[in-house]
XYZ file of C-alpha atoms in Angstrom:
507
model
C 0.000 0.000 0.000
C 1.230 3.560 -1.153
C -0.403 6.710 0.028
C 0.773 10.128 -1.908
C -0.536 13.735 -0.004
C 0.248 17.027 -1.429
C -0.267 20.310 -0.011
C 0.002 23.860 -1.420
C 2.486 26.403 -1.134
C 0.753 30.198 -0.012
C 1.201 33.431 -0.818
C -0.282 36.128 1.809
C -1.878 39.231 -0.239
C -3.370 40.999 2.390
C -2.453 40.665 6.029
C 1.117 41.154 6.679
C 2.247 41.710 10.084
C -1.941 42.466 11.112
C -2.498 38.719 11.068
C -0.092 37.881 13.777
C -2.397 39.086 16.363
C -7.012 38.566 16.382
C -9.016 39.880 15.534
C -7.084 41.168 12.192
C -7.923 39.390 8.853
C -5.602 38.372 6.083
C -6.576 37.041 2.372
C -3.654 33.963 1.725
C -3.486 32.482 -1.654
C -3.295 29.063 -2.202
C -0.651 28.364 -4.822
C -0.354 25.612 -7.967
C 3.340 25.109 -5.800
C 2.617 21.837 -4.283
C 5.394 19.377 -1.634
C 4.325 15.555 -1.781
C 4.716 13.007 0.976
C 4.671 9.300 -0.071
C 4.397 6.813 2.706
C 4.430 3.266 2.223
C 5.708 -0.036 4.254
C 9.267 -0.664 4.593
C 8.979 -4.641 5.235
C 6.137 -6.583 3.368
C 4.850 -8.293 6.433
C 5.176 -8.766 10.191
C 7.122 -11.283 12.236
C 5.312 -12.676 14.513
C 8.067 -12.022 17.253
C 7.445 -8.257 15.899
C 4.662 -7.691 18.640
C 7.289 -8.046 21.657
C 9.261 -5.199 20.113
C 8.932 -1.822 21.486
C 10.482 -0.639 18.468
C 9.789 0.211 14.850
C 11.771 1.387 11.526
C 11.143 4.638 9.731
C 13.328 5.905 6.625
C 12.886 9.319 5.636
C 13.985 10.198 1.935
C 14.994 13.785 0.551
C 15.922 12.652 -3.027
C 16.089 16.725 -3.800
C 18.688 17.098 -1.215
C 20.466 13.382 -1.802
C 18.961 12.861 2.212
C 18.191 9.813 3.583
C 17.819 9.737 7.439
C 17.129 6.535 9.393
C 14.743 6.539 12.727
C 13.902 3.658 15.218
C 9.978 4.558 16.730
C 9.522 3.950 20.049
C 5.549 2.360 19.915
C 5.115 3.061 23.863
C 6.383 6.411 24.030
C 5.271 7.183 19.962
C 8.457 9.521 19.975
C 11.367 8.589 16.823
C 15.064 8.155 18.253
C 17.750 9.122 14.911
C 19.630 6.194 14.425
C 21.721 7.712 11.032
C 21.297 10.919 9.062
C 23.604 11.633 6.278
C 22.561 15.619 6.973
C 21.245 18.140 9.428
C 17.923 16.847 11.178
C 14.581 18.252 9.694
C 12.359 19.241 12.952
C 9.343 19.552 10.469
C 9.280 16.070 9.440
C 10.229 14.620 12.650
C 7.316 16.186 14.589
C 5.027 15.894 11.930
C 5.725 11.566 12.234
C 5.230 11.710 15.773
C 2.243 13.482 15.957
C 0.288 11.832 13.030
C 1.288 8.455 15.365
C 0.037 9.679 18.312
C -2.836 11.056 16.813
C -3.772 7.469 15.763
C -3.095 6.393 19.528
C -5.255 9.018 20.960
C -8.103 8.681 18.463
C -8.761 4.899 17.433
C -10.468 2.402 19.522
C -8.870 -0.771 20.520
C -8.868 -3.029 17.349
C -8.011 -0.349 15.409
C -5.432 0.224 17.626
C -4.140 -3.509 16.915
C -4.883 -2.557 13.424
C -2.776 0.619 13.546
C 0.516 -1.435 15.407
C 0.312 -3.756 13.122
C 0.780 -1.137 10.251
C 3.437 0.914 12.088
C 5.415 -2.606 12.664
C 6.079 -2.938 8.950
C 7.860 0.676 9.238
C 7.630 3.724 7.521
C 9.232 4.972 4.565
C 8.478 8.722 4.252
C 9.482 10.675 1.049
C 9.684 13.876 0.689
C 9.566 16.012 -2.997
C 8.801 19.973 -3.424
C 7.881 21.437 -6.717
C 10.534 23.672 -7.939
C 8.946 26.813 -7.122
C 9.542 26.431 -4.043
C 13.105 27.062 -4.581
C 14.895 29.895 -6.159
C 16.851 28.607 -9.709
C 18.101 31.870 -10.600
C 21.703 31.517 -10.085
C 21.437 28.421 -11.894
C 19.792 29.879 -14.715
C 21.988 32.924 -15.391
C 25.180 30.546 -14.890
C 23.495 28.923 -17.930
C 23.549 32.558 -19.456
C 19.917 31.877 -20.558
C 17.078 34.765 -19.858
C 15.269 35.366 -17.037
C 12.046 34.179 -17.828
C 9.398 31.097 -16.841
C 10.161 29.577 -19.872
C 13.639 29.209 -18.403
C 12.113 27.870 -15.456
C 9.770 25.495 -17.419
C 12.895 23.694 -18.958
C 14.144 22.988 -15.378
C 13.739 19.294 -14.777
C 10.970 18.935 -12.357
C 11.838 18.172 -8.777
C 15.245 19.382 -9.783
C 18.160 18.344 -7.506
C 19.598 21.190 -4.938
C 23.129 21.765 -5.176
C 25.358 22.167 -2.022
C 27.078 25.011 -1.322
C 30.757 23.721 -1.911
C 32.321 26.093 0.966
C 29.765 24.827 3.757
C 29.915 21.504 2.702
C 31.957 20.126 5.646
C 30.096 17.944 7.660
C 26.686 17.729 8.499
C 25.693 21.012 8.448
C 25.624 21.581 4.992
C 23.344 24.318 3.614
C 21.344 24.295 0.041
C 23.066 27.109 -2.054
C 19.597 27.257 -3.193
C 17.353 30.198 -1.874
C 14.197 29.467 -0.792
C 11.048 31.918 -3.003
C 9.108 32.595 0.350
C 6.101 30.042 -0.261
C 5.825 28.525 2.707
C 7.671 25.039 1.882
C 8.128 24.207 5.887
C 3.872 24.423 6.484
C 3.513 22.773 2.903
C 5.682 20.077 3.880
C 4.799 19.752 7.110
C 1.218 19.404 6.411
C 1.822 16.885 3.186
C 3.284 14.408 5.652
C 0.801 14.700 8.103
C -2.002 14.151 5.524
C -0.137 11.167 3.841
C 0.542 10.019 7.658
C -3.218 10.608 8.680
C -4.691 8.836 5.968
C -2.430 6.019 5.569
C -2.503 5.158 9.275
C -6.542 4.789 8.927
C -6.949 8.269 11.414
C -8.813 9.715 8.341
C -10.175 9.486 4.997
C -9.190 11.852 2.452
C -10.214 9.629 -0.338
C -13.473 11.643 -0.448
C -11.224 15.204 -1.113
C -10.629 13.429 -4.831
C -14.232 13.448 -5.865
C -15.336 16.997 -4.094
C -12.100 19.349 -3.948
C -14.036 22.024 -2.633
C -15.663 19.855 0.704
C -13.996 22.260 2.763
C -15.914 21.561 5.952
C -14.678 17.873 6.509
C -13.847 16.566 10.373
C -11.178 14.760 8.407
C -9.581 18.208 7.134
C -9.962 19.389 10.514
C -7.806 16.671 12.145
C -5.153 17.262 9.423
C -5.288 20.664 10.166
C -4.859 20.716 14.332
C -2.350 18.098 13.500
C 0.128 19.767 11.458
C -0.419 23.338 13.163
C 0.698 21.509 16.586
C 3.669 19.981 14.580
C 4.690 23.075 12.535
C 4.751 24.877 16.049
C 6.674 22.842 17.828
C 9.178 22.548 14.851
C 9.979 26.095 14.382
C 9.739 26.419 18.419
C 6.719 29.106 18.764
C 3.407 29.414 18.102
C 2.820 31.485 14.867
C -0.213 33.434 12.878
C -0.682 29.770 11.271
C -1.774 31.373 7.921
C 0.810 29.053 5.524
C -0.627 25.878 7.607
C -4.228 26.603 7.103
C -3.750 27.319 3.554
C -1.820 24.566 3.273
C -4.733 21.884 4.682
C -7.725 23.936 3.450
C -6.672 26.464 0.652
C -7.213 29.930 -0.555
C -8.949 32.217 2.252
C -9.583 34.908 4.554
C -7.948 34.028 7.751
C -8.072 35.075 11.540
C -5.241 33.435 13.582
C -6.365 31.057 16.881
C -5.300 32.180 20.320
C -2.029 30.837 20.753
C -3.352 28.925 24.305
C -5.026 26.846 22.122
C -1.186 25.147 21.160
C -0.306 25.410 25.610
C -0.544 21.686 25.304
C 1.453 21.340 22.154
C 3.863 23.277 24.321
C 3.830 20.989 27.433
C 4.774 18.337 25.123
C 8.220 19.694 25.459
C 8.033 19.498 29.026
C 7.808 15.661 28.527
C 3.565 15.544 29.030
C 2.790 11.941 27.336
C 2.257 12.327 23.993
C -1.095 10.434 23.171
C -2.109 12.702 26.101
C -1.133 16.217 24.382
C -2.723 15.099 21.400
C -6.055 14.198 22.884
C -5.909 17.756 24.903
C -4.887 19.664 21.211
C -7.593 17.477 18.988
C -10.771 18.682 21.814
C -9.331 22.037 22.355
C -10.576 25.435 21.442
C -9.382 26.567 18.187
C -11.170 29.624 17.500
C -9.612 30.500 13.944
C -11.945 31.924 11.313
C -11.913 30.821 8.233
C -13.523 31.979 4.691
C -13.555 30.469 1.397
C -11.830 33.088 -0.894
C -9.941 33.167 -4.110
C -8.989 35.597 -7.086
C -12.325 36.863 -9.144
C -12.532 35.300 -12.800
C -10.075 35.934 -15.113
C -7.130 37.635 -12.953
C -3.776 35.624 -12.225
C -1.617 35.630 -9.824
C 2.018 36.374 -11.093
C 4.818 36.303 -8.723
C 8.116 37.848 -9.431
C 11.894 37.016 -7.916
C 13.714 40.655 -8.108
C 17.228 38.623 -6.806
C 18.241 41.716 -4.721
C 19.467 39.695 -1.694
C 16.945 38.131 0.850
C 14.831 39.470 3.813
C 14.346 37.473 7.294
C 10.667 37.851 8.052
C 11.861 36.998 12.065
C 13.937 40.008 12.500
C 11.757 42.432 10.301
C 7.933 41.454 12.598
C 10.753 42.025 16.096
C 11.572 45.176 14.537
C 7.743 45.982 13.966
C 6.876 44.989 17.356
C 9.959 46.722 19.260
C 7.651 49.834 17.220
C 4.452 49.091 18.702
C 5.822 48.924 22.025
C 7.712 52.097 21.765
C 5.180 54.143 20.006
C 1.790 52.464 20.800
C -0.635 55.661 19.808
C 0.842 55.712 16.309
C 1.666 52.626 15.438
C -2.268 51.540 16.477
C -3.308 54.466 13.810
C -1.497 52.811 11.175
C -2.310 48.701 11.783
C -6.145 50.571 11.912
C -5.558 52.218 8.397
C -3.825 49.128 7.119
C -6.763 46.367 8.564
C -9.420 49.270 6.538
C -7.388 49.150 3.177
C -7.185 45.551 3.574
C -10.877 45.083 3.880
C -11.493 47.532 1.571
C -9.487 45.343 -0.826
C -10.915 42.291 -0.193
C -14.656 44.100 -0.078
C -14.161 45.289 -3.798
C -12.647 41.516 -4.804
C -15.619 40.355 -3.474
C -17.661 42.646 -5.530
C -16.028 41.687 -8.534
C -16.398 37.787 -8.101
C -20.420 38.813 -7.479
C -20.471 41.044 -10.682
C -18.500 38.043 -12.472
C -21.069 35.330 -11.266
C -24.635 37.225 -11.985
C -23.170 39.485 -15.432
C -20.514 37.443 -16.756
C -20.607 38.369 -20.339
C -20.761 42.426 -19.110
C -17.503 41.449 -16.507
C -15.734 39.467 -19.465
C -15.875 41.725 -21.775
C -14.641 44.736 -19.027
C -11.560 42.558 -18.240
C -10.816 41.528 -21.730
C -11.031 45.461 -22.771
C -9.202 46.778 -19.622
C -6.528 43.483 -19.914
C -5.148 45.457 -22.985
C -5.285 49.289 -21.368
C -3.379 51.359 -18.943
C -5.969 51.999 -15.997
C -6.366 55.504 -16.159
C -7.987 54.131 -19.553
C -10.603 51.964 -18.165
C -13.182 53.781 -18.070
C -13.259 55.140 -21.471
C -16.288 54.868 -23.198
C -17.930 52.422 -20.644
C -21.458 53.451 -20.536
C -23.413 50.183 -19.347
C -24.105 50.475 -15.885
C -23.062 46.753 -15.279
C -20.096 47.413 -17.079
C -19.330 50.829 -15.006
C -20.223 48.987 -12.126
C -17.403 46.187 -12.821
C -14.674 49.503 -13.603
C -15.581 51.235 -10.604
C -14.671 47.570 -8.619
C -11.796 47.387 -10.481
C -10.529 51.085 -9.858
C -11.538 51.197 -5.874
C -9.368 47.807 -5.899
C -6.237 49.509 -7.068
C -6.979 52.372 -4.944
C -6.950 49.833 -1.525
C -3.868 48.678 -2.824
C -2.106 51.557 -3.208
C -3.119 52.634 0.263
C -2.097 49.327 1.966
C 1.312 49.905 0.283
C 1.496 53.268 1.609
C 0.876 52.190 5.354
C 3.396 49.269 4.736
C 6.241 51.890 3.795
C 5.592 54.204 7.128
C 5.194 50.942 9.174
C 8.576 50.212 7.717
C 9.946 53.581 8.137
C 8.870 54.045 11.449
C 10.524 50.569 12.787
C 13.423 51.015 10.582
C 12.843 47.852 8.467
C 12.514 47.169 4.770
C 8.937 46.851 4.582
C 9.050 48.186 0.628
C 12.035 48.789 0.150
C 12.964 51.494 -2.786
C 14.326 49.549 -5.218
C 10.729 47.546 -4.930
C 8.544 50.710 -4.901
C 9.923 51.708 -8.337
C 9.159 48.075 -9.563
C 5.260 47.894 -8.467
C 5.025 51.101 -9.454
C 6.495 50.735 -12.963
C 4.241 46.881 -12.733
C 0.937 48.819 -11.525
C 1.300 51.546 -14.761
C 1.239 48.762 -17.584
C -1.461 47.635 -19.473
C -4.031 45.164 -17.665
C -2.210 44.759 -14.137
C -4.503 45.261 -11.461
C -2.632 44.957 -8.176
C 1.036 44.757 -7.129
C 2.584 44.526 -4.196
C 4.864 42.849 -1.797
C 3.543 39.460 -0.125
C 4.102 38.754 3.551
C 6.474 40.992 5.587
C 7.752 42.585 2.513
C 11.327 42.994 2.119
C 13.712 41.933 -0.892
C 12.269 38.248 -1.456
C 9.303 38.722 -3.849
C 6.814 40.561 -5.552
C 3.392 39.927 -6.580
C 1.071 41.337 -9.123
C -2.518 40.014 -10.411
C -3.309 40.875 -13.988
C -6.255 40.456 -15.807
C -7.099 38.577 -19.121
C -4.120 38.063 -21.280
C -1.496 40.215 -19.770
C 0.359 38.439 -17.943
C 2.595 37.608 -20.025
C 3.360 41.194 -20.989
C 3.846 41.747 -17.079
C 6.922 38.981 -16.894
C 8.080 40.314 -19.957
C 8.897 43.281 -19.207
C 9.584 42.050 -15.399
C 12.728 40.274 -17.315
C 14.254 43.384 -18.692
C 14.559 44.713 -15.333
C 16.246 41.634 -14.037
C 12.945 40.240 -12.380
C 12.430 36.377 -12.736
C 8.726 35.664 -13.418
C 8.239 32.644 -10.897
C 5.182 29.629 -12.634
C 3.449 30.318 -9.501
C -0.536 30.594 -10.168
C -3.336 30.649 -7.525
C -5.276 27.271 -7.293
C -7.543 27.126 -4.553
C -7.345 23.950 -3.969
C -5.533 22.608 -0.062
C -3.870 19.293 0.710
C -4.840 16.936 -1.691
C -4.796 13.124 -2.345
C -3.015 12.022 -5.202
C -3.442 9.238 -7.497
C 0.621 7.743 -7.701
C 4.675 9.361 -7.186
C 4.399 12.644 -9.114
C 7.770 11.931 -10.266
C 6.032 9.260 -12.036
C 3.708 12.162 -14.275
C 3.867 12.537 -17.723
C 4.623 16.510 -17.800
C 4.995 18.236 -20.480
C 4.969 21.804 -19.778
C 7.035 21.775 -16.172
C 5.655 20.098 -12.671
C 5.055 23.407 -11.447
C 2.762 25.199 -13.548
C 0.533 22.024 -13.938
C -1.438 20.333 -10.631
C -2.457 16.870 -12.603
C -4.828 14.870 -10.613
């Protein structure tokens, strides 16, 4: 038996630094980046002499990284002892095993208990695979002296090895040379094994996520969900927004974080509280997140750009913010309440626009195919139709929100001293936000260096990375699908792809 999980990588539109603290809302794309997990037995049967063992195997496989780390289980204590790792250990991975065990301890009655043992005595081989927009190519691709552009990226071979950094290659510390594009691969990852995990142990059934995608409301999604929160936490050793793991299990949305004592039992895990016993406590505790279905109106795409201007660290720049708030409470509050208004205002006219799309759709299509091939302050031009002025005026108050979140950003940033939008990246959105069909741009997340995003409309997107290349941006294959963790039919490296792994999800 083989079960393959995949879960998507995230980009957060709205939300940056608000959604770190309720009731503030974020909108966090789901993304057509996807990391598989593929569990399956080690050993094709049991010895009978198995069941006095208090002991299982578990191999965990990075073919990207040429990893391959060996564990011994304990089935009493459900907690994995390393018994040889050719690399660094990966936390993510780790917790994300133990807790999809003890999940399966603290949930199943007693056969299925027996049933369970039995499965976890023939061992676990994990691997692990991330789509290659998860990581940044470009030094690869201009050693190659070929052009910065997705087609460049589409010729990549998918799941493409990561190359070592040859000066930090001695011993086990390693790092990739390979930059990561700020997608969220530790919450993708994280939550691909614990799906794979979940549903090959028997805890759930995702089987029924292949016939309706969009059954967002499942007890079996939930599980996934507390599941891979609790491990992700624990992994990166505090208790975060949980935005990338939430779009990870349930897609594209508008978000409001849980209160972090919901994860207080998580956290006495640490302490050395029995695990079956912390998972029972996180699985009926109160996690008070709100959730909405959202994703991108009709005809827009979601473009994402890599300006290769040196990377940000999204830790230091949200202390920075909140050394800010502490130190200038009255002023910073004015801002976050500015920012949470443009962001809702955003989201409001997005809303609109899906609406309009829905009930008019040949009025909306024929806006956005018109306005796809116009600068903005041209929209409006000759619309008379009051549908049709309706969908401008949607589109316009949109661009408006966004240029006012961006605005707040930049004085956040200025006032704590960070690189919220940096310079260099306000000439680039606004240079992106001035060409013909691009709606928004903007910088995802905490901002900084990393990445940039824009959503076009119609046919234009290919104008946008275009011209994104002759200013030395690399147009990432990144699109929205809003589609979370996912079961798949076989080893994606088994697909027959012709146009790149990652701007195709096959099912």
């Amino acid at each position: 038996m083989e079960v393959v999980a995949s879960a998507p990588g995230k980009v957060l539109m709205t939300g940056g630094y608000l959604i770190l603290e309720r009731p503030n809302a974020g909108i966090v794309l789901s993304t057509n980046a996807r990391f598989y997990a593929i569990v399956k037995p080690i050993h094709d049967d049991v010895k009978p002499e198995s069941w006095a063992w208090a002991w299982t195997d578990v191999k965990l496989t990075s073919p990207q990284l040429s990893r391959e780390s060996s564990y011994k289980l304990s089935l009493k204590h459900l907690t994995l002892q390393c018994v040889s790792s050719s690399e660094s250990r990966n936390p993510f991975v780790e917790n994300a095993i133990q807790y999809a065990v003890a999940a399966g301890h603290a949930t199943l009655d007693k056969n299925k208990k027996d049933a369970l043992d039995k499965i976890l005595l023939q061992g676990l081989d994990i691997t692990i695979l991330g789509c290659n927009d998860f990581y940044s190519y470009r030094n690869q691709i201009e050693a190659r002296e070929l052009p910065l552009t997705p087609e460049a990226l589409a010729a990549l071979t998918p799941f493409t090895s990561i190359t070592f950094n040859a000066e930090e290659s001695n011993g086990g510390n390693c790092k990739p040379e390979v930059a990561k594009t700020g997608l969220g691969s530790s919450a993708a990852m994280t939550t691909a094994v614990v799906a794979a995990l979940l549903h090959y142990l028997g805890v759930v059934n995702l089987s029924a996520l292949s016939e309706d995608p969009h059954q967002k409301n499942s007890m079996d999604l939930d599980v996934v969900h507390m599941i891979a929160q609790s491990a992700h936490c624990i992994a990166q050793g505090k208790v975060g927004s949980g935005f990338d793991v939430s779009s990870a299990v349930y897609g594209s949305q508008h978000y409001v974080r849980f209160s972090p004592e919901v994860l207080s039992a998580a956290q006495a895990a640490v302490q050395g509280m029995p695990l079956e016993e912390v998972i029972g406590n996180i699985l009926n505790g109160e996690w008070d997140h709100k959730r909405t279905k959202f994703s991108l109106p009709p005809l827009m795409t979601l473009l994402l750009g890599e300006p290769g201007t040196g990377g940000s660290s999204t830790p230091s720049m949200v202390g920075a913010v909140k050394k800010w708030q502490k130190a200038d409470p009255e002023k910073s509050q004015e801002t976050w309440r500015k920012l949470a208004e443009a962001n809702s205002e955003l989201e409001k006219q997005l809303d609109m626009l899906s609406k309009l799309a829905k009930e008019h759709w040949d009025a909306y299509k024929c806006v956005i195919d018109s306005c796809s091939r116009l600068k903005p302050e041209k929209w409006m031009d000759g619309v008379t139709e009051p549908i049709k002025e309706a969908v401008v005026k949607a589109l316009l108050q949109a661009r408006d929100a966004m240029l006012g979140i961006r605005n707040h950003m930049r004085q956040m940033g200025e006032a704590a001293g960070v690189p919220i939008e940096p310079k260099s990246q306000t000439q680039l959105l606004d240079a992106t936000m001035n060409m013909e069909g691009v709606l928004l741009a903007g910088v995802p997340g905490a901002g900084g260096f990393d990445a940039i995003f824009a959503v076009t409309l119609g046919d234009s997107s290919s104008n946008v990375t275009n011209a994104w290349s002759s200013h030395n941006v690399l147009g990432l294959l990144v699109r929205e699908d809003p589609q979370g963790v996912s079961l798949e039919s076989g080893d994606p490296r088994s697909w027959e792809i012709t146009s790149g792994v990652s701007s195709v999800h096959i099912k």
